[in-house]
GROMACS .gro file of C-alpha atoms in nm:
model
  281
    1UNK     CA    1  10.846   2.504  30.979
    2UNK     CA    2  10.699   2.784  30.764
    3UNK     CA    3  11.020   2.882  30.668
    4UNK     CA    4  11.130   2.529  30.559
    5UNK     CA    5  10.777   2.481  30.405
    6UNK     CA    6  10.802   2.793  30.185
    7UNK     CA    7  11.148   2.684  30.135
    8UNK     CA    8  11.020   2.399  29.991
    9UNK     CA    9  10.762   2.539  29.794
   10UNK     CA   10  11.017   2.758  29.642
   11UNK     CA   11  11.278   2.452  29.541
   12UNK     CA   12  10.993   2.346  29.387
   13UNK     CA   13  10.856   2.625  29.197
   14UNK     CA   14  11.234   2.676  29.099
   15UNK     CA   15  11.215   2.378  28.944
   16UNK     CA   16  10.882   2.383  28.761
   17UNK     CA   17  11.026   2.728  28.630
   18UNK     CA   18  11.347   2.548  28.551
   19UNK     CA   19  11.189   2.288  28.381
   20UNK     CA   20  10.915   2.514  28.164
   21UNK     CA   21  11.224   2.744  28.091
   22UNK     CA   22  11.406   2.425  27.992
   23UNK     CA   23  11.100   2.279  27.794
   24UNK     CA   24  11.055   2.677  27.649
   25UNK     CA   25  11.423   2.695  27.506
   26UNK     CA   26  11.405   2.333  27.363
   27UNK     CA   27  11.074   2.428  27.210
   28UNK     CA   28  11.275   2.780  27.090
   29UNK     CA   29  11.556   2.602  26.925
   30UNK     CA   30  11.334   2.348  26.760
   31UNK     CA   31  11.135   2.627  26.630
   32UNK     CA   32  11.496   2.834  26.517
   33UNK     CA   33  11.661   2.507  26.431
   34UNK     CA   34  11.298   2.433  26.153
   35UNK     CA   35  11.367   2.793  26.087
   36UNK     CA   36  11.719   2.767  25.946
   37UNK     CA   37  11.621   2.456  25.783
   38UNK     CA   38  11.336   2.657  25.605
   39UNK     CA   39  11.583   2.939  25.534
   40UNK     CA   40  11.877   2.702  25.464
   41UNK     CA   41  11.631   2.509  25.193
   42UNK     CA   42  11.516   2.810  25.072
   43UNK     CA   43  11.855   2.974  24.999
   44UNK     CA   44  11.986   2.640  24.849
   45UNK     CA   45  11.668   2.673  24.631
   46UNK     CA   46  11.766   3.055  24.547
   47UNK     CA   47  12.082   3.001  24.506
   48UNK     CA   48  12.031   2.729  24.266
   49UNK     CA   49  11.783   2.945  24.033
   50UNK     CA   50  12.026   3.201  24.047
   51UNK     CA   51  12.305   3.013  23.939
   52UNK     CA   52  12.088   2.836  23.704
   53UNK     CA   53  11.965   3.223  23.564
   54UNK     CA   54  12.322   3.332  23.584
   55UNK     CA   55  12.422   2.993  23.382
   56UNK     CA   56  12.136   3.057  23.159
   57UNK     CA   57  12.254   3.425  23.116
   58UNK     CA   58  12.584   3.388  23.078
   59UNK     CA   59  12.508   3.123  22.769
   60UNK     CA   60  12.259   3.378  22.629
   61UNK     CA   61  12.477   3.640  22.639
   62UNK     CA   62  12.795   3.400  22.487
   63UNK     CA   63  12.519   3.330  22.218
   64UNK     CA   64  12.436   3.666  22.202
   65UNK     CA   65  12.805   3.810  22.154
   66UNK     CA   66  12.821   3.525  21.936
   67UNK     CA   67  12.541   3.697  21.729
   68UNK     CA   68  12.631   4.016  21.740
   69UNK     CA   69  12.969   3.925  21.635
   70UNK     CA   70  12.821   3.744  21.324
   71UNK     CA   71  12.580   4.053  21.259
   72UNK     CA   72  12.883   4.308  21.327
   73UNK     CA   73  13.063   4.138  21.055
   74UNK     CA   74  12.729   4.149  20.791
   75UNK     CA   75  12.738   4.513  20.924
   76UNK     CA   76  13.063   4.541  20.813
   77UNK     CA   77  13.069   4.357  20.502
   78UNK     CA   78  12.690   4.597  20.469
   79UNK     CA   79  12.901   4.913  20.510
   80UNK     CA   80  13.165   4.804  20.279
   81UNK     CA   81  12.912   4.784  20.035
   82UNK     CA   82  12.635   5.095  20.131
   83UNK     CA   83  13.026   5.219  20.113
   84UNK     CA   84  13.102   5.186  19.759
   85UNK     CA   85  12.719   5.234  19.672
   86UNK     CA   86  12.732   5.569  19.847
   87UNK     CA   87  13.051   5.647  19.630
   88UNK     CA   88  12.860   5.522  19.352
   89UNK     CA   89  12.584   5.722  19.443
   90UNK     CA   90  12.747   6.007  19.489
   91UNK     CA   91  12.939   6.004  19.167
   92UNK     CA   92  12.587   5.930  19.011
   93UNK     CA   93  12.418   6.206  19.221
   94UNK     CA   94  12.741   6.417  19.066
   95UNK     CA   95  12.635   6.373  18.683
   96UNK     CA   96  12.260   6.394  18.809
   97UNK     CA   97  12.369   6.731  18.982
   98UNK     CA   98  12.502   6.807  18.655
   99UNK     CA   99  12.233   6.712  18.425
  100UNK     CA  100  11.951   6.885  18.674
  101UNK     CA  101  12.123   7.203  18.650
  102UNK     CA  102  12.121   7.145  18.232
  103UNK     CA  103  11.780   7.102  18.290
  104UNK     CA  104  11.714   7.444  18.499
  105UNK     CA  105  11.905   7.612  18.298
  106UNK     CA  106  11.640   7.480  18.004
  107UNK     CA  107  11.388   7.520  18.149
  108UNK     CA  108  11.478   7.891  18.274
  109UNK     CA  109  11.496   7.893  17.878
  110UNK     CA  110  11.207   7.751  17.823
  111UNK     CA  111  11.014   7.991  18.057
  112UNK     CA  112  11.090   8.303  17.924
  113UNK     CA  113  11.029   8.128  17.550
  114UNK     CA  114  10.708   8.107  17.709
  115UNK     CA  115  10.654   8.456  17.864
  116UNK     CA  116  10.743   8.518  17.515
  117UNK     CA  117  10.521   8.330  17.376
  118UNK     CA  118  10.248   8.413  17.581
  119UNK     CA  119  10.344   8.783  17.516
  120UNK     CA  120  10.339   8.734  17.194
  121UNK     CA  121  10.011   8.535  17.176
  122UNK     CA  122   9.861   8.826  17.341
  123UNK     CA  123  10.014   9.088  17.115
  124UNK     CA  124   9.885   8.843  16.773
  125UNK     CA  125   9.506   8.867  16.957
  126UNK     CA  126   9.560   9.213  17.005
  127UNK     CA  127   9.710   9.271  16.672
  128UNK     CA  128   9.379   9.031  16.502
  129UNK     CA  129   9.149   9.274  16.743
  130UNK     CA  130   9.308   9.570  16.629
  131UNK     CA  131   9.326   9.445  16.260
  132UNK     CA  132   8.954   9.355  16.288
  133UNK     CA  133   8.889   9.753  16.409
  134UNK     CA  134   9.171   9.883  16.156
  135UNK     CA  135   8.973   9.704  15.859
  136UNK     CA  136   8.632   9.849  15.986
  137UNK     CA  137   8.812  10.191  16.018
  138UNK     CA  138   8.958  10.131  15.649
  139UNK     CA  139   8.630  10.037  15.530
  140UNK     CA  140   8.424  10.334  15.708
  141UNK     CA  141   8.733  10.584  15.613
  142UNK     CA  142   8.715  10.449  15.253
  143UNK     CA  143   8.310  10.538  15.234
  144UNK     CA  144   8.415  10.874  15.404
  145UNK     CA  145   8.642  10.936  15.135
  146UNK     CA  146   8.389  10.834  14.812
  147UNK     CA  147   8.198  11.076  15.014
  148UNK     CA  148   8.449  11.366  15.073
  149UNK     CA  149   8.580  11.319  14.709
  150UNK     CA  150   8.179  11.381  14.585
  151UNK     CA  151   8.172  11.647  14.890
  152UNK     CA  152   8.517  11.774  14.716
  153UNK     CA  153   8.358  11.787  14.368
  154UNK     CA  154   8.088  11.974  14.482
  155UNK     CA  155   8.282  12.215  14.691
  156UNK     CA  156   8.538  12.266  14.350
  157UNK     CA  157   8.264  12.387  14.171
  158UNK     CA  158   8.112  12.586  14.426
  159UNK     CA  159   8.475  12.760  14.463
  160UNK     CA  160   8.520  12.794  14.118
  161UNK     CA  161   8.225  12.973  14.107
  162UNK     CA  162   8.242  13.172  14.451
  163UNK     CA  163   8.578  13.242  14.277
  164UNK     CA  164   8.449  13.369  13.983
  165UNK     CA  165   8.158  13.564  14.185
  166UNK     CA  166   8.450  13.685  14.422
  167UNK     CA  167   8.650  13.800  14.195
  168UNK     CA  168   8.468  14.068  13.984
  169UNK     CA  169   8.351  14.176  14.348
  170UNK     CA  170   8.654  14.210  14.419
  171UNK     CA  171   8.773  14.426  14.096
  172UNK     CA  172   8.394  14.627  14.151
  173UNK     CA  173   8.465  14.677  14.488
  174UNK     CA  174   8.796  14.814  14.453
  175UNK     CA  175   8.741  15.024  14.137
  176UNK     CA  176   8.421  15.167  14.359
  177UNK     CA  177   8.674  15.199  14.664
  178UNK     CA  178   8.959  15.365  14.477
  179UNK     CA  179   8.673  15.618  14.311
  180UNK     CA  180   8.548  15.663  14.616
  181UNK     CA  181   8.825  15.756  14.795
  182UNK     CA  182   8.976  15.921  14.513
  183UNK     CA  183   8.624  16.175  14.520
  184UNK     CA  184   8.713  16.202  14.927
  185UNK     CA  185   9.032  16.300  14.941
  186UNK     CA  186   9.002  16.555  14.602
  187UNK     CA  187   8.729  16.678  14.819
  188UNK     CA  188   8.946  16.690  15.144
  189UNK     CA  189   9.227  16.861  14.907
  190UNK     CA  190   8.948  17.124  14.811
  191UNK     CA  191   8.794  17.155  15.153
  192UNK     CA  192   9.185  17.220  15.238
  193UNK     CA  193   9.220  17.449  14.997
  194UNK     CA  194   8.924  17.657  15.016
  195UNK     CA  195   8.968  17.691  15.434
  196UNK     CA  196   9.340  17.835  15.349
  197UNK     CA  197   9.166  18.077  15.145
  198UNK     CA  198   8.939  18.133  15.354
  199UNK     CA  199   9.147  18.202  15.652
  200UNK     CA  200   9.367  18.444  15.427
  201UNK     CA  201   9.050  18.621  15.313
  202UNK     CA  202   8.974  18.649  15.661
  203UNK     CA  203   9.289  18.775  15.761
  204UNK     CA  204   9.285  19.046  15.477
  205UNK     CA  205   8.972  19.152  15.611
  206UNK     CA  206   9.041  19.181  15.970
  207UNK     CA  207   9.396  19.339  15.894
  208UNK     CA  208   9.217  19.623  15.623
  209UNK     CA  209   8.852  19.631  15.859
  210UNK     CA  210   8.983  19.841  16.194
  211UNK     CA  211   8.681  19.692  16.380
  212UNK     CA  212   8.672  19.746  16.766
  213UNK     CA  213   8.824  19.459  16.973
  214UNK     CA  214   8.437  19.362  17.076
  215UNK     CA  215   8.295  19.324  16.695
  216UNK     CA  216   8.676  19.150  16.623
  217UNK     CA  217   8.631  18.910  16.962
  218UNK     CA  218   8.216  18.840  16.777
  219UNK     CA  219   8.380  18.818  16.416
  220UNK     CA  220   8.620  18.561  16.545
  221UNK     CA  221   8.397  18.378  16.743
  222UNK     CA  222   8.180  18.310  16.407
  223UNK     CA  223   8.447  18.240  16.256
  224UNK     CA  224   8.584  17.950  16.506
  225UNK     CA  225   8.218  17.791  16.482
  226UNK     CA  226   8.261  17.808  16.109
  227UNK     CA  227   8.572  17.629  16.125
  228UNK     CA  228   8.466  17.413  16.389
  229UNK     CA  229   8.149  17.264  16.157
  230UNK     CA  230   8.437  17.236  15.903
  231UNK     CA  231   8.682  17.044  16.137
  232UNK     CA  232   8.364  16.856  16.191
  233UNK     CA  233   8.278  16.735  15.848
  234UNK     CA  234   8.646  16.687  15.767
  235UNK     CA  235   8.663  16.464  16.031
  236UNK     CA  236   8.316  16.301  15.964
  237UNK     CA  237   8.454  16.256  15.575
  238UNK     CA  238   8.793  16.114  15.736
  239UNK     CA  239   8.602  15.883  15.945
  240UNK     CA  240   8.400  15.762  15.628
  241UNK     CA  241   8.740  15.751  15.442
  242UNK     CA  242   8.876  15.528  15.733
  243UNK     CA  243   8.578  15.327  15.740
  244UNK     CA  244   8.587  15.203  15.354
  245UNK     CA  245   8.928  15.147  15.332
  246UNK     CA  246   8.855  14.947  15.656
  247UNK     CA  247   8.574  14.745  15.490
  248UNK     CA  248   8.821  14.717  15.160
  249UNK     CA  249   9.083  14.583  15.377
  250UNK     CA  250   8.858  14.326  15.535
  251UNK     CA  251   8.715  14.199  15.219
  252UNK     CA  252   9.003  14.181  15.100
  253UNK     CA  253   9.152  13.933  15.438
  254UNK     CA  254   8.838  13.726  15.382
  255UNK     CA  255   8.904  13.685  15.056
  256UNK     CA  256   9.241  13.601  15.084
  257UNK     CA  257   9.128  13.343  15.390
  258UNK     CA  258   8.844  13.185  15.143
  259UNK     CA  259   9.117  13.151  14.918
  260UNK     CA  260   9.376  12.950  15.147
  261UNK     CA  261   9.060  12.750  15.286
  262UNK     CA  262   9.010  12.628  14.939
  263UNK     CA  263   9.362  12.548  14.824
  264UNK     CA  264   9.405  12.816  14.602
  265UNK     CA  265   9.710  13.017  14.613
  266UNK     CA  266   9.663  13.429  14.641
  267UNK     CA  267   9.912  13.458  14.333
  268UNK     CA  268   9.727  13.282  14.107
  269UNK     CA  269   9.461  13.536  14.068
  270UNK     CA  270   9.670  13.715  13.793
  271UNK     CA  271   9.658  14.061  13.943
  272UNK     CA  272   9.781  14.232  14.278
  273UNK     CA  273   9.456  14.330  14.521
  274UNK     CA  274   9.512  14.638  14.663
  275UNK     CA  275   9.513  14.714  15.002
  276UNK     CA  276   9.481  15.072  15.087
  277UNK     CA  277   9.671  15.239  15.412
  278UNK     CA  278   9.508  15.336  15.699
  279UNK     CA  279   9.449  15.681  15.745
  280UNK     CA  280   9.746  15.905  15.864
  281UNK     CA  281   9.971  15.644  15.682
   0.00000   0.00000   0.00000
């Protein structure tokens, strides 16, 4: 009895889990069945825009390729022309090529008829300047010369007269020098002769006295002082000689210098100065 009441209880439960399975999958394919409606719809509804966007597209882009084939032609006919404008151009851009290197070429010219110009400008101010300083020069060389040329007549009369003056010193001092010297050496020729004498007087003597070597050795010793103070004043009268003809010689150099200072030639003094040798010559 249990076994036929759980049996029963089962058949029954089978059932009401048939049945809910049953109601479940109806349910199920109700829900897929609205799905693929949805989805069906929905893709009918895609499909169309898309075939209306592709339709749409495709008639843009006809119109478009349309376009561009009407523009690609303006291109065309556009670069036919830029074409014969760029030959045009060129050819112009040629002579212009041309003409701009004409224009270099003047005004390289041009610029270095400038730096001329300019050069010269500058050398005209300089040459103005140093005009300006040459005429103040002229002007201040011209009062320096009014006042040489009065110096000048001045000094001319002072040289004719130093010249004058100079001149009969000059004649004095040489007719005193030439006296002078004259006295000197006829008393140098005297001294000269009276020492020979002397030393042959001496001579005699010794040679006719026989004196003892002792008085001889005294005798001569005198007689070497003797001739010693001699020696001595015919050197000291030498000396004096040397020294006049000395002081001649540089009067006459100072003259002569005086003379060149002033522009006036030795030779036209109208006589010869004299210039008298040194001594030993």
């Amino acid at each position: 009895e249990i076994e036929a009441k759980y049996n029963k209880k089962m058949h029954v439960l089978r059932d009401e889990l048939d049945l809910r399975r049953k109601t479940e999958i109806h349910e199920v394919e109700e829900r897929k069945n609205s799905q693929i409606s949805v989805l069906m719809k929905n893709h009918e509804k895609a499909f169309s825009d898309i075939k209306n966007y592709y339709n749409d597209v495709t008639l843009n882009n006809l119109a478009l390729i349309n376009t561009l084939k009407e523009q690609m032609e303006e291109m065309k006919k556009k670069e036919n022309h830029l074409e014969k404008e760029m030959a045009d151009m060129l050819l112009q851009n040629k002579q212009l090529t041309e003409r701009l290197q004409q224009a270099q070429e003047q005004v390289s010219e041009l610029q270095k008829k400038l730096a001329h110009y300019e050069k010269d400008k500058e050398a005209l101010t300089n040459t103005k300047a140093h005009l300006k300083v040459s005429q103040k020069e002229l002007k201040d060389l011209q009062w320096e010369h009014e006042v040489l040329e009065q110096r000048f007549s001045k000094v001319q009369a002072e040289r004719d007269e130093l010249y004058q003056k100079f001149t009969k010193a000059i004649t004095e001092v040489q007719q005193k020098t030439g006296f002078k010297n004259l006295l000197l050496e006829r008393k140098l020729k005297g001294l000269f002769s009276i020492l020979e004498k002397r030393e042959v007087e001496l001579n005699e003597v010794l040679a006719a006295s026989n004196l003892d070597p002792s008085a001889l050795s005294l005798v001569s010793r005198k007689l070497e002082d003797v001739l010693d103070s001699k020696n001595t004043t015919i050197k000291d009268l030498q000396f004096e000689l040397a020294r006049v003809c000395k002081a001649h010689n540089d009067l006459l150099q100072t003259f002569t210098a005086k003379l060149t200072a002033f522009g006036i030639p030795p030779d036209s003094l109208g006589f010869e100065p004299l210039e008298l040798p040194a001594l030993g010559q």
